[in-house]
Coordinates of C-alpha atoms in Angstrom, one line a residue:
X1 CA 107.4 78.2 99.6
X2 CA 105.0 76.3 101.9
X3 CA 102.4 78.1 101.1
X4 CA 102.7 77.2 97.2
X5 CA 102.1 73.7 98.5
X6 CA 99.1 74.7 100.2
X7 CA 97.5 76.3 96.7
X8 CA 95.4 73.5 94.2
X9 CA 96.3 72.9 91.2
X10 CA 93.7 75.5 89.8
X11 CA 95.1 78.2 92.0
X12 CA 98.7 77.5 90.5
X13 CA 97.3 77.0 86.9
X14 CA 96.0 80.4 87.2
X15 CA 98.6 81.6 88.9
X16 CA 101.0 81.0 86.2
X17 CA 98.7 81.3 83.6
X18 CA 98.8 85.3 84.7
X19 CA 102.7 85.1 85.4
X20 CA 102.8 84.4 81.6
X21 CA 100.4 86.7 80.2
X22 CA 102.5 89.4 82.2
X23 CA 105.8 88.7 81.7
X24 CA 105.3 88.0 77.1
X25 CA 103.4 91.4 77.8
X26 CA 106.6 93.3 79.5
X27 CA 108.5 91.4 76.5
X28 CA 106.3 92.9 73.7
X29 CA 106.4 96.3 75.6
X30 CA 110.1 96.5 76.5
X31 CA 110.8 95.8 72.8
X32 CA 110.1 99.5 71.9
X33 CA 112.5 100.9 74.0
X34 CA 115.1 98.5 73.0
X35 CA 115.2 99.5 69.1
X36 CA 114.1 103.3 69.7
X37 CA 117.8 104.1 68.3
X38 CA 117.3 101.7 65.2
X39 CA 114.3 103.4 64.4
X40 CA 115.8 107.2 64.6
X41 CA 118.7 105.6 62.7
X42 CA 116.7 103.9 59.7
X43 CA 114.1 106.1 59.6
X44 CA 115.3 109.2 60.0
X45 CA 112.5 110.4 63.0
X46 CA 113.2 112.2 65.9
X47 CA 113.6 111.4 68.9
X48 CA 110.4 113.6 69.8
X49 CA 108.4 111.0 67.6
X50 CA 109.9 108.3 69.5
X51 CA 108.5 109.5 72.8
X52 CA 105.1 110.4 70.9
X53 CA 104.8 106.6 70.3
X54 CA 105.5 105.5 73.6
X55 CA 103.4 107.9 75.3
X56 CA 100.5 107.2 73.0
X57 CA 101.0 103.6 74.2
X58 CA 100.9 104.2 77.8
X59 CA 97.9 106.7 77.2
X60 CA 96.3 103.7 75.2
X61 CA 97.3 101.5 77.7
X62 CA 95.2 103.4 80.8
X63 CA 92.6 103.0 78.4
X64 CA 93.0 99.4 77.9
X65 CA 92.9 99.0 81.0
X66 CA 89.9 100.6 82.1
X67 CA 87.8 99.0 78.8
X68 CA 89.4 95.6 80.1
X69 CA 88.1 95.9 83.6
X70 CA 84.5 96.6 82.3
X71 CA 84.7 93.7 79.6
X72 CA 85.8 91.3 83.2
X73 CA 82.5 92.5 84.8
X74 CA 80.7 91.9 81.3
X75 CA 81.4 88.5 80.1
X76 CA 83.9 87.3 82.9
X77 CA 87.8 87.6 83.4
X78 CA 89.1 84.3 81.9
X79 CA 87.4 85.4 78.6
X80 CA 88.3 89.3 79.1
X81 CA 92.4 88.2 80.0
X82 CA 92.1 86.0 76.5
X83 CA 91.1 88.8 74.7
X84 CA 93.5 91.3 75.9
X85 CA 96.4 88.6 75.1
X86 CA 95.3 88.0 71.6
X87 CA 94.9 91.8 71.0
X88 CA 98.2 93.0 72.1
X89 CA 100.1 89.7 70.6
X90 CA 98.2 90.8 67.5
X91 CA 99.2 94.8 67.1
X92 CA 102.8 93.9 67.9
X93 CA 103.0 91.3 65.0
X94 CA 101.4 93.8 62.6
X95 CA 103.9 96.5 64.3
X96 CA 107.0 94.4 62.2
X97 CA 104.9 95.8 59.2
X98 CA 104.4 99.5 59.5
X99 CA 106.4 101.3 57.0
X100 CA 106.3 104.7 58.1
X101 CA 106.0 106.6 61.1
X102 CA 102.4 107.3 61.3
X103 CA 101.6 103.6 60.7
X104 CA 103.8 102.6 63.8
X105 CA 102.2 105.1 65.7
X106 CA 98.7 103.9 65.1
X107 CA 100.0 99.9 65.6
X108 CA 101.5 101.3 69.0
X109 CA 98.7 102.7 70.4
X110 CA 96.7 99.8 69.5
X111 CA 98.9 97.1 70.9
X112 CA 99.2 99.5 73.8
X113 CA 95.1 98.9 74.8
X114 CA 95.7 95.0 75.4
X115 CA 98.7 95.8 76.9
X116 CA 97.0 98.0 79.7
X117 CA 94.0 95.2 79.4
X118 CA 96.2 92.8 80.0
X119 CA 97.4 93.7 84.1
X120 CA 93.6 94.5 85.1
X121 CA 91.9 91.6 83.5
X122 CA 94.7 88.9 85.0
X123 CA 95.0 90.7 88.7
X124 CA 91.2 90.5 88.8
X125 CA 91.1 86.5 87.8
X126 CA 94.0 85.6 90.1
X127 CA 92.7 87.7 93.1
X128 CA 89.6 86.0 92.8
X129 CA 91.2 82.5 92.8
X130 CA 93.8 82.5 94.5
X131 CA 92.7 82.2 98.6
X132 CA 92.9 85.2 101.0
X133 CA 95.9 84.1 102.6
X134 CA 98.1 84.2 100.6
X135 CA 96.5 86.4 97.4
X136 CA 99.3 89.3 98.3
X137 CA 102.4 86.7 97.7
X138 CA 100.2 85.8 94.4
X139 CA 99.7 89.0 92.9
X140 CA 103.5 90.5 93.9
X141 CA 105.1 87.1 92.3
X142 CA 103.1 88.1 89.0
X143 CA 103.8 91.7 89.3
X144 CA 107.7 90.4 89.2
X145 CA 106.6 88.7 85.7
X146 CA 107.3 92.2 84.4
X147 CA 110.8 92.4 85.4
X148 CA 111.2 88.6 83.5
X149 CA 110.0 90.0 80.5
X150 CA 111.8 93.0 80.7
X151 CA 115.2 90.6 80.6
X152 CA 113.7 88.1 78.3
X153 CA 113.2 91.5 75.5
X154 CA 117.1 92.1 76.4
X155 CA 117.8 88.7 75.5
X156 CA 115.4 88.7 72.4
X157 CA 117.0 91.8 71.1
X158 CA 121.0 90.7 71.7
X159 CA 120.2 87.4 69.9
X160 CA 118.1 88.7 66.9
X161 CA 120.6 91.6 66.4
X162 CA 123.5 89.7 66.5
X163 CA 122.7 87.6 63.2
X164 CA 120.0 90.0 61.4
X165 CA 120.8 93.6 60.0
X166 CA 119.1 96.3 61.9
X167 CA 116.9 97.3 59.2
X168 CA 115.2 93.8 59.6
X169 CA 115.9 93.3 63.0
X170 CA 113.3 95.1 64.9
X171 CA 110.5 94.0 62.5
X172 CA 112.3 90.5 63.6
X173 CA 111.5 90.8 67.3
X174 CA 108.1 92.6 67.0
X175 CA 106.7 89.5 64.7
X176 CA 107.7 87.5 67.0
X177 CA 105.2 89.3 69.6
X178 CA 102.6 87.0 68.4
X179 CA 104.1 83.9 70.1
X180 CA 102.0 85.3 73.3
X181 CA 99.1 84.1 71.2
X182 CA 99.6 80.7 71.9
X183 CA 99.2 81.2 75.5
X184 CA 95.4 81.5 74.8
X185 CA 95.2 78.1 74.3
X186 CA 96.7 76.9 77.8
X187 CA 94.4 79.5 79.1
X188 CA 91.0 77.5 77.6
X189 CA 92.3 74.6 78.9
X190 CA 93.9 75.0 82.2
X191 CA 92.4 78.2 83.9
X192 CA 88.7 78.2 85.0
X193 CA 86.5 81.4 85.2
X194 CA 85.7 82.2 89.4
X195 CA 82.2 81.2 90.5
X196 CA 80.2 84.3 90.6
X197 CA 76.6 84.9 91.0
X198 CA 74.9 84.9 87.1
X199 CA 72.1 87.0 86.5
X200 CA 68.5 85.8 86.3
X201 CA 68.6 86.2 82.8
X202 CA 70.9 87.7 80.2
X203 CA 67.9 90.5 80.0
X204 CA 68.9 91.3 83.6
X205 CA 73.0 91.5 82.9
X206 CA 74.2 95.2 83.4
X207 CA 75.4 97.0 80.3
X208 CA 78.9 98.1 80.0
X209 CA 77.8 101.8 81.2
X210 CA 76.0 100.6 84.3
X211 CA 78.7 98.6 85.0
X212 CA 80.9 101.9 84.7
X213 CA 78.7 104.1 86.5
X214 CA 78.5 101.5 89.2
X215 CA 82.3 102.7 90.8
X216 CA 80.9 105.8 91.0
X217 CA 77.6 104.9 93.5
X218 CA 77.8 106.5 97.0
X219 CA 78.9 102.8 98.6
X220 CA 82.0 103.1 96.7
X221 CA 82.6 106.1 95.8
X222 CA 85.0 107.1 98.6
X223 CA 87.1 104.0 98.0
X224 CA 87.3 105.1 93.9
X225 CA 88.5 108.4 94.9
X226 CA 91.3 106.9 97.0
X227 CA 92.3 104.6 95.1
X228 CA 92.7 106.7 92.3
X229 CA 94.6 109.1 94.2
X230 CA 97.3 105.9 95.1
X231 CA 97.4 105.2 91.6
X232 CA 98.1 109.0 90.8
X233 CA 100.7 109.1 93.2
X234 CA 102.8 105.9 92.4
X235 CA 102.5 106.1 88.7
X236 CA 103.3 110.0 89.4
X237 CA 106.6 109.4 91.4
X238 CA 107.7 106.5 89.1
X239 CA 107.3 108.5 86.0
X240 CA 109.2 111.1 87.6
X241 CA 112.0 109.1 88.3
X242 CA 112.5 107.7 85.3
X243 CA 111.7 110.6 83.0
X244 CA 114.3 113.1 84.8
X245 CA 116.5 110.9 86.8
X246 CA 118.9 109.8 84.1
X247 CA 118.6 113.0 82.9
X248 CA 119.8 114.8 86.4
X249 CA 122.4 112.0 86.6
X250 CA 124.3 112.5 83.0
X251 CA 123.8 116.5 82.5
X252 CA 124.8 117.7 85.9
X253 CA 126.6 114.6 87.6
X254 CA 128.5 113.9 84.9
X255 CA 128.3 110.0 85.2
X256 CA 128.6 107.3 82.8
X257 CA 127.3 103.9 83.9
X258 CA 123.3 104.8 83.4
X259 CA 124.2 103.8 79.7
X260 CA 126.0 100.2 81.2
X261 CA 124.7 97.0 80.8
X262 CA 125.6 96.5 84.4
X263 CA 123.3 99.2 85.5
X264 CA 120.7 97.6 83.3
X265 CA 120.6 94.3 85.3
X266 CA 120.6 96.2 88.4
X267 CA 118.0 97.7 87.5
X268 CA 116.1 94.8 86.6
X269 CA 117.3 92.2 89.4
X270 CA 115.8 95.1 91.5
X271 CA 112.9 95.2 90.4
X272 CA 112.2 91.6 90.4
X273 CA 113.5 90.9 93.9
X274 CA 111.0 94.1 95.2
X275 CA 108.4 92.1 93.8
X276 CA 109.0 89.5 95.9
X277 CA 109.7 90.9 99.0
X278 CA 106.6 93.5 98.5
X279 CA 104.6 90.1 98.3
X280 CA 105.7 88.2 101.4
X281 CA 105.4 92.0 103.4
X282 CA 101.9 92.8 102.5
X283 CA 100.7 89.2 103.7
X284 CA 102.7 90.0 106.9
X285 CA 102.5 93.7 108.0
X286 CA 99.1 94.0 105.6
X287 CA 98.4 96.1 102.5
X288 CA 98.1 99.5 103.5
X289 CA 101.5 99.3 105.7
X290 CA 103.3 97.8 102.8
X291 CA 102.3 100.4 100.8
X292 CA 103.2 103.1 103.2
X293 CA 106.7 101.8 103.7
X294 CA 107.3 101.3 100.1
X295 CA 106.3 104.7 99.4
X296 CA 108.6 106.5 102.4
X297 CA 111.4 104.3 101.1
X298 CA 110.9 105.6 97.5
X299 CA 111.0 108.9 98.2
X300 CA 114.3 109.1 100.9
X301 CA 115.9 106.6 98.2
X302 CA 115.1 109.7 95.4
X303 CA 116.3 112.6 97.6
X304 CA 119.5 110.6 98.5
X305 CA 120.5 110.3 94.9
X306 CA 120.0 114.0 94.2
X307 CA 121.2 115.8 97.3
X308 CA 124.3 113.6 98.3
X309 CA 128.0 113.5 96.6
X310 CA 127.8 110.3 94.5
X311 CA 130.0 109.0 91.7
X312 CA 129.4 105.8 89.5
X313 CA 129.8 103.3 91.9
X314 CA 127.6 104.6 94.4
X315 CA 124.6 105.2 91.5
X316 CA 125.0 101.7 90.6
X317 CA 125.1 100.9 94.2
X318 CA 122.0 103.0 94.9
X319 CA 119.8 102.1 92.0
X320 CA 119.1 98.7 93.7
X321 CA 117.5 99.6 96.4
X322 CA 115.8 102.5 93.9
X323 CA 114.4 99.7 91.5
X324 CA 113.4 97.5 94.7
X325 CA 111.8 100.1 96.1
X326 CA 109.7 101.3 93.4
X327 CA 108.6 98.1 92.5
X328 CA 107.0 97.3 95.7
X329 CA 103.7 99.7 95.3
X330 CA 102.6 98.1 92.1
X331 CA 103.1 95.0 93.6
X332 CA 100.5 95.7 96.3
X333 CA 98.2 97.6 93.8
X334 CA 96.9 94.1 93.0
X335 CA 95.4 92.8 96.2
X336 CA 94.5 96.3 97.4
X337 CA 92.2 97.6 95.0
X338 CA 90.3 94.2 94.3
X339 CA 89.8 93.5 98.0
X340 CA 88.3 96.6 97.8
X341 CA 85.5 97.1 95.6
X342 CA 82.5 94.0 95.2
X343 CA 82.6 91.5 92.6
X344 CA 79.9 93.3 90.5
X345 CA 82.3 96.3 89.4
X346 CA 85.7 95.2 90.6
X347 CA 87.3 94.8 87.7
X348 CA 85.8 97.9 86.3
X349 CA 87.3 99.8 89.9
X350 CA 90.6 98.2 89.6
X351 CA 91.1 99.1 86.4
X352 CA 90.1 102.7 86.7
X353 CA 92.0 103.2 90.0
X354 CA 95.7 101.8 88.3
X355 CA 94.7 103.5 85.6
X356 CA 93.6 106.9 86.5
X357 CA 96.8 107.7 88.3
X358 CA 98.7 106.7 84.7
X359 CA 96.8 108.9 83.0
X360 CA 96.4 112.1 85.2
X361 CA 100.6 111.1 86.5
X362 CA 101.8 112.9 83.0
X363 CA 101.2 115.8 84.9
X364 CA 104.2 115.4 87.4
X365 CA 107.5 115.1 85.0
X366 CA 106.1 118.5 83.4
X367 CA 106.0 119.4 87.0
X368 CA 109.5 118.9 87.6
X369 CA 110.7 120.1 83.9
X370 CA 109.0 123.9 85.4
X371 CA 110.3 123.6 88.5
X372 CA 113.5 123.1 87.0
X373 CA 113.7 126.5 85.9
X374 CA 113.6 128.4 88.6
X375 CA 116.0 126.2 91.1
X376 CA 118.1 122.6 90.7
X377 CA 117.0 120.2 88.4
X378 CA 117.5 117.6 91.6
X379 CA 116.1 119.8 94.0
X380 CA 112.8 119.7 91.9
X381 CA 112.7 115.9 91.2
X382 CA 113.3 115.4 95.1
X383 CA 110.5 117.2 96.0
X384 CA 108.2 115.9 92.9
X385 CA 108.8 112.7 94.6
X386 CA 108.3 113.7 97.8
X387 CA 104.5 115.0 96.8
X388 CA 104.0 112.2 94.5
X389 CA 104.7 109.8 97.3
X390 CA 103.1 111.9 100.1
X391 CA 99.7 111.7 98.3
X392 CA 100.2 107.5 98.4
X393 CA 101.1 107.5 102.0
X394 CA 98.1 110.0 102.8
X395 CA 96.0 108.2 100.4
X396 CA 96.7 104.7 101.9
X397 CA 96.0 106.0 105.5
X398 CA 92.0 106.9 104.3
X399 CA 91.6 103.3 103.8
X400 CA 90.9 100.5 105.5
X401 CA 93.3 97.0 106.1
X402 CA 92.0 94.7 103.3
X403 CA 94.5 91.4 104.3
X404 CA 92.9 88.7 104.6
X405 CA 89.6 89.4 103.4
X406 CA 87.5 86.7 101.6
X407 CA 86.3 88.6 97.7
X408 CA 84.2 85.7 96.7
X409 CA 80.5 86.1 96.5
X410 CA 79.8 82.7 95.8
X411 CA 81.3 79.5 96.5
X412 CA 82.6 77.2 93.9
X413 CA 80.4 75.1 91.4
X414 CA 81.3 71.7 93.4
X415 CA 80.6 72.8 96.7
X416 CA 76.5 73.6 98.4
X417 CA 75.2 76.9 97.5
X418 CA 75.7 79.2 101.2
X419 CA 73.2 80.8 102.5
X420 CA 72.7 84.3 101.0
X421 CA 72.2 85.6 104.4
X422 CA 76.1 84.7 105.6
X423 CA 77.8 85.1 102.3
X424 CA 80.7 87.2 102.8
X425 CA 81.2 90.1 100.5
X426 CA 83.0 93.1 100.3

């Protein structure tokens, strides 16, 4: 952890400012998932309904994201990540009142826009604060935040279900999704907005649809369609995964353990622990390498589970490196888009490349549900994966190495204004 010591004390308020913001946004998330079967149970839905309101929460979430990265460019990231917190804190506190189906739905889908908002407005702010050298071990340590929250909902949901009925339960944990709220305030207090160059006047400030059509100019446009095809495929090959793996795993291998809590905190150790080693690699070996071998190692680890003989022990054995390995994309996702586009749209570019690839990546589990009828539903996940994953490694090879490279514009408020002619920009 030397370089930790070597950040200032703005770089680590920010730093866990975004750690926070990310982790009581997996909590609020991974609440859902969590009372799913006290939902069907008390209110009689199906479990088609159930999947309608999580995928209209990840569908709201893309488009979170994308409004979130314009609002950054707009009026600045500090005061875009505020909003995002305070908006999904605020839908999953009404969510504890919804009393029917539709009403949940509709709460769902609007918590599910901050919670999209939420990744691009933070990784945005912290890449832009946090120094070159060391940005990738920033943005992978927040991208673990995810896995804390995911085990911090776990906890919520034991406790609160052990002393409230399960009728009350559920609304139990989502009120308490507004405690994120609070987090606002350390966030006026602690975490300052990046220098950036203002314009002239607030006459001369782009509107949101210039600042939209902007990833789209002929000096970026390559880098948009790249990007969006990384995000396509690692949202692709993880919603594969996790849509048809445990699927595959009880119907024709007959195993038990997926339902375990033991398999639940491998799962999430996993995750957490690719994080971090996804965030000392890419500072090491560079972005588009640590992308590459994350992507390899995702797809072998897929097509080992389907093709080879394996009984409980082994799945829980092999969903480590499973969970570690498919964490360490989105922890690069961070670094690499922002240290690709210039400060004018780069929140606007991040957020469309992440979120693009959610969006469009629906496409791939119906992919392997029609492959499955015409040969093995393993056979078709394995090569799902194997094209999901191929279009990140082919993706990641069109662009150039990005470590290391200085994003600010402008340097800080205390320091002499550079000269224009050898600012360093993107």
């Amino acid at each position: 952890m030397n370089w930790y010591r070597e950040i200032s004390t703005p770089e680590k308020r920010t730093l866990w400012g975004c750690f926070a913001g990310w982790a009581l946004d997996g909590i609020d998330t991974q609440l859902f998932s969590l009372v799913i079967p006290t939902l069907i149970a008390t209110w009689g839905i199906g479990k088609g309904q159930a999947g309608l309101i999580g995928g209209a929460t990840l569908v709201a979430g893309a488009l979170g994201g994308l409004l979130a990265g314009v609002l950054s460019d707009r009026v600045g990231r500090v005061r875009a990540l505020q909003v995002t917190v305070l908006w999904f804190s605020l839908f999953t506190f009404l969510s504890a009142f919804a009393q029917n189906f539709e009403q949940l739905l509709v709460l769902k889908a609007l918590q599910g826009i901050g919670f999209g908002g939420e990744w691009t407005a933070g990784a945005v702010l912290l890449s832009e604060t946090i120094r070159a050298k060391h940005r990738g071990k920033a943005m992978g340590i927040v991208q673990s935040a995810w896995g804390f929250g995911w085990a911090g909902a776990v906890l919520l949901y034991t406790v609160v279900f052990s002393y409230v009925s399960p009728e009350a339960a559920w609304r139990v944990l989502f009120g308490i999704g507004l405690v994120p709220a609070l987090l606002v305030l350390y966030m006026r207090r602690n975490i300052v907005e990046p220098p950036r160059e203002a314009p002239a006047s607030p006459a001369d400030r782009p509107g949101a649809f210039a600042i939209l059509a902007g990833i789209f100019h002929p000096s970026v446009l390559r880098t948009t369609i790249v990007g969006g095809l990384i995000g396509l495929g690692a949202h692709g090959g993880y919603h594969a995964i996790t849509t048809w793996l445990p699927t595959y795993l009880k119907t024709e291998r007959h195993l038990s353990v997926l339902g375990t809590g033991g398999y639940l905190a491998v799962v999430i150790t996993a995750f957490i622990i690719g994080c971090f080693v996804s965030a000392w690699l890419q500072d090491r070996i560079g972005r588009r390498k640590n992308v590459i071998l994350f992507a390899i190692c995702c797809a072998a680890t897929v097509n080992l589970y389907v093709f080879l003989p394996i009984g409980d022990t082994a799945m829980l054995i092999l969903s480590f490196p499973l969970g570690l390995f498919a964490a360490g994309i989105p922890a690069t996702l961070g670094a690499l888009f922002n240290e690709l586009y210039p400060q004018g749209v780069r929140g606007t570019g991040v957020g469309f490349c992440y979120n693009f690839g959610r969006v469009v990546s629906a496409a791939f589990p119906v992919l392997v549900g029609h492959m499955g009828n015409s040969m093995p539903l393993g056979s078709a996940l394995g090569i799902d994966a194997g094209i999901a994953y191929g279009i990140v490694v082919i993706a990641a090879l069109l662009l150039p190495e990005t470590k290391g490279r200085r994003i600010a514009t402008v340097a800080p408020q205390t320091a002499p204004a550079p000269d224009k002619r050898s600012a360093t920009h993107v």
